[in-house]
Coordinates of N, CA and C in Angstrom, one line a residue:
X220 N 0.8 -1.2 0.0 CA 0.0 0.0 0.0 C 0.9 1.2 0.0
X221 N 0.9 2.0 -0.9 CA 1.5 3.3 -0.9 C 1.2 4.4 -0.9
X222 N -0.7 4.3 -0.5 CA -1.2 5.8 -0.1 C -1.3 6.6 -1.5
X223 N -1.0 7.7 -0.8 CA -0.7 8.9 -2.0 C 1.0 8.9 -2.2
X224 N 2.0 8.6 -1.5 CA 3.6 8.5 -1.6 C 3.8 8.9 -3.1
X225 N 3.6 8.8 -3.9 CA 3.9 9.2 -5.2 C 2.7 10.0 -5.8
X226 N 2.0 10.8 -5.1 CA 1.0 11.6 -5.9 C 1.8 13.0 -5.6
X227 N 1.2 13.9 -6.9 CA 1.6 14.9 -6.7 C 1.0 16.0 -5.4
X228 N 0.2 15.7 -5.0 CA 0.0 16.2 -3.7 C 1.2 15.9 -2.5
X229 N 1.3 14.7 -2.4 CA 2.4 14.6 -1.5 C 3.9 15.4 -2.1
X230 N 4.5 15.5 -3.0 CA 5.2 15.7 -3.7 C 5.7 17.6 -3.3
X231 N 4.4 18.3 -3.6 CA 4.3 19.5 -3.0 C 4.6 19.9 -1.6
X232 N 3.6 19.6 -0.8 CA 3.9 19.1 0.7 C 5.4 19.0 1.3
X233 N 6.1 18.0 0.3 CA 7.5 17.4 0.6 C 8.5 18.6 0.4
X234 N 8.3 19.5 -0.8 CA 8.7 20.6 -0.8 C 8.4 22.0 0.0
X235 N 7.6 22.0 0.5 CA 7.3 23.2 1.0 C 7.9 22.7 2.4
X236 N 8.0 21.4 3.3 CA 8.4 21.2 4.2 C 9.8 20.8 4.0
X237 N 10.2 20.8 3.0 CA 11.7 20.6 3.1 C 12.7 21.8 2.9
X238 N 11.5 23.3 2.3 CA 11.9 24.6 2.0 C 12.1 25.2 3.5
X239 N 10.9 25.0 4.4 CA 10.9 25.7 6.0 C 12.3 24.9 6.2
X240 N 12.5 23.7 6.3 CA 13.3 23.2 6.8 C 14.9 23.3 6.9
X241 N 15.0 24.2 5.5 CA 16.4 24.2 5.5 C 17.8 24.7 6.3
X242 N 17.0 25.6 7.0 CA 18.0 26.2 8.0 C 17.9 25.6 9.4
X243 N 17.3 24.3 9.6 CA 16.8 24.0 10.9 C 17.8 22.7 10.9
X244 N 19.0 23.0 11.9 CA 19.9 22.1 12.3 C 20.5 22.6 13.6
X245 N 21.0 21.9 14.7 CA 21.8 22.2 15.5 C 22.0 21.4 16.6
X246 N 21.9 21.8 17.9 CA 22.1 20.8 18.9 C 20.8 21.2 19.9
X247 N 20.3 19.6 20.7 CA 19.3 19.8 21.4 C 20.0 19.1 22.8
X248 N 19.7 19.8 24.0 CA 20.5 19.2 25.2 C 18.8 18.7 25.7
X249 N 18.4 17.1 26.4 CA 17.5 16.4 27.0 C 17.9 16.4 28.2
X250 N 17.0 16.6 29.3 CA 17.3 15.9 30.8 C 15.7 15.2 31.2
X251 N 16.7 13.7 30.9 CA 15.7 12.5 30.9 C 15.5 12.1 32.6
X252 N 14.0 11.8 33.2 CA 14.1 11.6 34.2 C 12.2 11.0 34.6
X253 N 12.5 10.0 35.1 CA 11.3 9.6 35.2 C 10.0 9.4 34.2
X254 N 10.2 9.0 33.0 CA 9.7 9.2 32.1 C 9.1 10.4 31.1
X255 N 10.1 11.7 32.1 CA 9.7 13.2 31.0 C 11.1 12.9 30.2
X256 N 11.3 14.1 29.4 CA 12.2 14.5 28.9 C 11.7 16.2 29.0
X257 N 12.9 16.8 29.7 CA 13.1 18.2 29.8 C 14.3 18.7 29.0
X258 N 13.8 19.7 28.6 CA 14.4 20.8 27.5 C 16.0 21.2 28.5
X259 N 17.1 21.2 28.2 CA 18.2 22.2 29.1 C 19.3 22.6 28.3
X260 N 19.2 22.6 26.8 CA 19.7 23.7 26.3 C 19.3 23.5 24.6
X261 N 19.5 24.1 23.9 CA 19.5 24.5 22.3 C 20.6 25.2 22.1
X262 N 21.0 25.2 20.5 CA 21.8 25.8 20.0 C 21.7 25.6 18.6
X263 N 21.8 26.4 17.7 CA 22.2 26.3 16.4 C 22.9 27.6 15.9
X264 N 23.6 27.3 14.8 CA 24.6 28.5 13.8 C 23.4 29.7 13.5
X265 N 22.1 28.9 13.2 CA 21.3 29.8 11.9 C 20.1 30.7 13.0
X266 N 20.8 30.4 14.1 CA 19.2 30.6 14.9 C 19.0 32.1 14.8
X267 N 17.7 32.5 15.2 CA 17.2 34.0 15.1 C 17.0 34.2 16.4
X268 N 17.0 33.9 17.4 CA 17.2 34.1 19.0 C 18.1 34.9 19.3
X269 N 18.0 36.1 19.5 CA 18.5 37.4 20.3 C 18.2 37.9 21.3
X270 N 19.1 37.4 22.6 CA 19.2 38.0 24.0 C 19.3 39.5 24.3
X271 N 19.5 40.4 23.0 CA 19.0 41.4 22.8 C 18.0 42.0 22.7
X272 N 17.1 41.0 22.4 CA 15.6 42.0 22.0 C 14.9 41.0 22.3
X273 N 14.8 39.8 23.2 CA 14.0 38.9 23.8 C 12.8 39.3 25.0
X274 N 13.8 40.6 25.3 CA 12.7 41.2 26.4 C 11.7 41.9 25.9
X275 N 11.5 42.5 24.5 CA 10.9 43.5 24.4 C 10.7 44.7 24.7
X276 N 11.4 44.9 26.2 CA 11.0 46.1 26.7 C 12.8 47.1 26.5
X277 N 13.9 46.4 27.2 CA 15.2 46.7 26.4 C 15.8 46.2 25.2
X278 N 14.6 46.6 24.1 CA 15.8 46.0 22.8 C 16.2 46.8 21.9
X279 N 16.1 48.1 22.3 CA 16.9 48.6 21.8 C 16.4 49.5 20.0
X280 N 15.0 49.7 20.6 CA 14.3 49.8 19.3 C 13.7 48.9 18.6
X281 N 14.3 47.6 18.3 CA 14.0 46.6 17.3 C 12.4 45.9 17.5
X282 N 11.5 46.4 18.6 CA 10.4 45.9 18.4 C 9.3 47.0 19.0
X283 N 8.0 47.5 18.7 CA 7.0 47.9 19.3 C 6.3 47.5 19.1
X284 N 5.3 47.4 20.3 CA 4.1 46.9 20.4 C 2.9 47.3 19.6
X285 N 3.1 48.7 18.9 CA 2.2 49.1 17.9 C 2.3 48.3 16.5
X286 N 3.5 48.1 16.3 CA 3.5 47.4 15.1 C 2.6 45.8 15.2
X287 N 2.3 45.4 16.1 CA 1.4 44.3 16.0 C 0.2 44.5 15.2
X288 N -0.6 46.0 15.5 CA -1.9 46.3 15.7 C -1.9 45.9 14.3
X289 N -1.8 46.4 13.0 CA -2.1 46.2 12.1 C -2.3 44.5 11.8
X290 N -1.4 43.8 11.9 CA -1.2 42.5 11.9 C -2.1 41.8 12.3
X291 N -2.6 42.0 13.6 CA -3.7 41.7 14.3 C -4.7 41.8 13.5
X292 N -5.4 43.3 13.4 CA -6.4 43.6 12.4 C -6.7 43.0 11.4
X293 N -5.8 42.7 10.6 CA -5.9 41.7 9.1 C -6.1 40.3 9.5
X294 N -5.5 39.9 10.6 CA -5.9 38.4 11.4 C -7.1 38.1 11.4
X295 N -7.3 39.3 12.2 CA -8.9 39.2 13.2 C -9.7 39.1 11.5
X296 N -9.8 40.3 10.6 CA -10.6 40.5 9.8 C -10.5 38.8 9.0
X297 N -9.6 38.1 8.0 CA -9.6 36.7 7.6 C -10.2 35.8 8.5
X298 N -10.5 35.9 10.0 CA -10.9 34.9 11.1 C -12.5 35.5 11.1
X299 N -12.5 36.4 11.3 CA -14.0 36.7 11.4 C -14.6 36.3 9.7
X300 N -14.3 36.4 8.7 CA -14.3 36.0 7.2 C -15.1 34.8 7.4
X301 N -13.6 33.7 7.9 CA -13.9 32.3 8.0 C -15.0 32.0 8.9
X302 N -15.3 32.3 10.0 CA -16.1 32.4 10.9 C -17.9 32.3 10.4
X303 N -17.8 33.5 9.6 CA -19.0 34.3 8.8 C -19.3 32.9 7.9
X304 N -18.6 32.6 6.8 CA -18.6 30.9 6.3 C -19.1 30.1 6.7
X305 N -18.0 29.8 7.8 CA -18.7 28.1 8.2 C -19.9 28.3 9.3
X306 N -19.9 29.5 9.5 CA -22.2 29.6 10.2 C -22.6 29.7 8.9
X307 N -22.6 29.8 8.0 CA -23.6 30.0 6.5 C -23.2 29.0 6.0
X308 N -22.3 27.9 6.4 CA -22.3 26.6 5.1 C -21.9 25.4 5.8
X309 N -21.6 25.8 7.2 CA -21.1 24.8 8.4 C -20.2 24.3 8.0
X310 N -18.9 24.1 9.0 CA -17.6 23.9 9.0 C -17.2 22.4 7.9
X311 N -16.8 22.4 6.9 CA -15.7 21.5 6.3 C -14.8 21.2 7.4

């Protein structure tokens, strides 16, 4: 049985996750213990994590809280869209 494995839907899929994926490599530190596994460190070359501007509040410029609002707005507006839809045609 091979599903869809060779249909072009899968095929697409395979790319678009292999596109996000490309810069995602590094090291992951586990602390195994009683059947969790806890997070105790990360690292990678490509990472976008800045201890500079993680707080938001000292970064130095690089982020305001206004600049969300628009972003939000266009969210909220496609969510309320979808919303308005599936009451008038019921959720797919």
């Amino acid at each position: 049985y091979n599903g869809f494995w060779w249909s072009p839907e899968r095929e697409m899929l395979q790319a678009a996750i292999d596109h996000s994926q490309r810069w995602v490599t590094g090291e992951v530190t586990l602390k195994l213990y009683k059947g969790q596994a806890y997070l105790t460190g990360r690292s990678s070359p490509y990472s976008l994590y800045s201890e500079k501007i993680v707080t938001f509040e000292d970064d130095h410029g690089a982020y305001d809280q206004k600049d969300a609002e628009g972003f939000i707005k266009l969210n909220a507006l496609r969510l309320r869209l979808l919303a308005g839809r599936d009451r008038k045609f019921g959720k797919n």
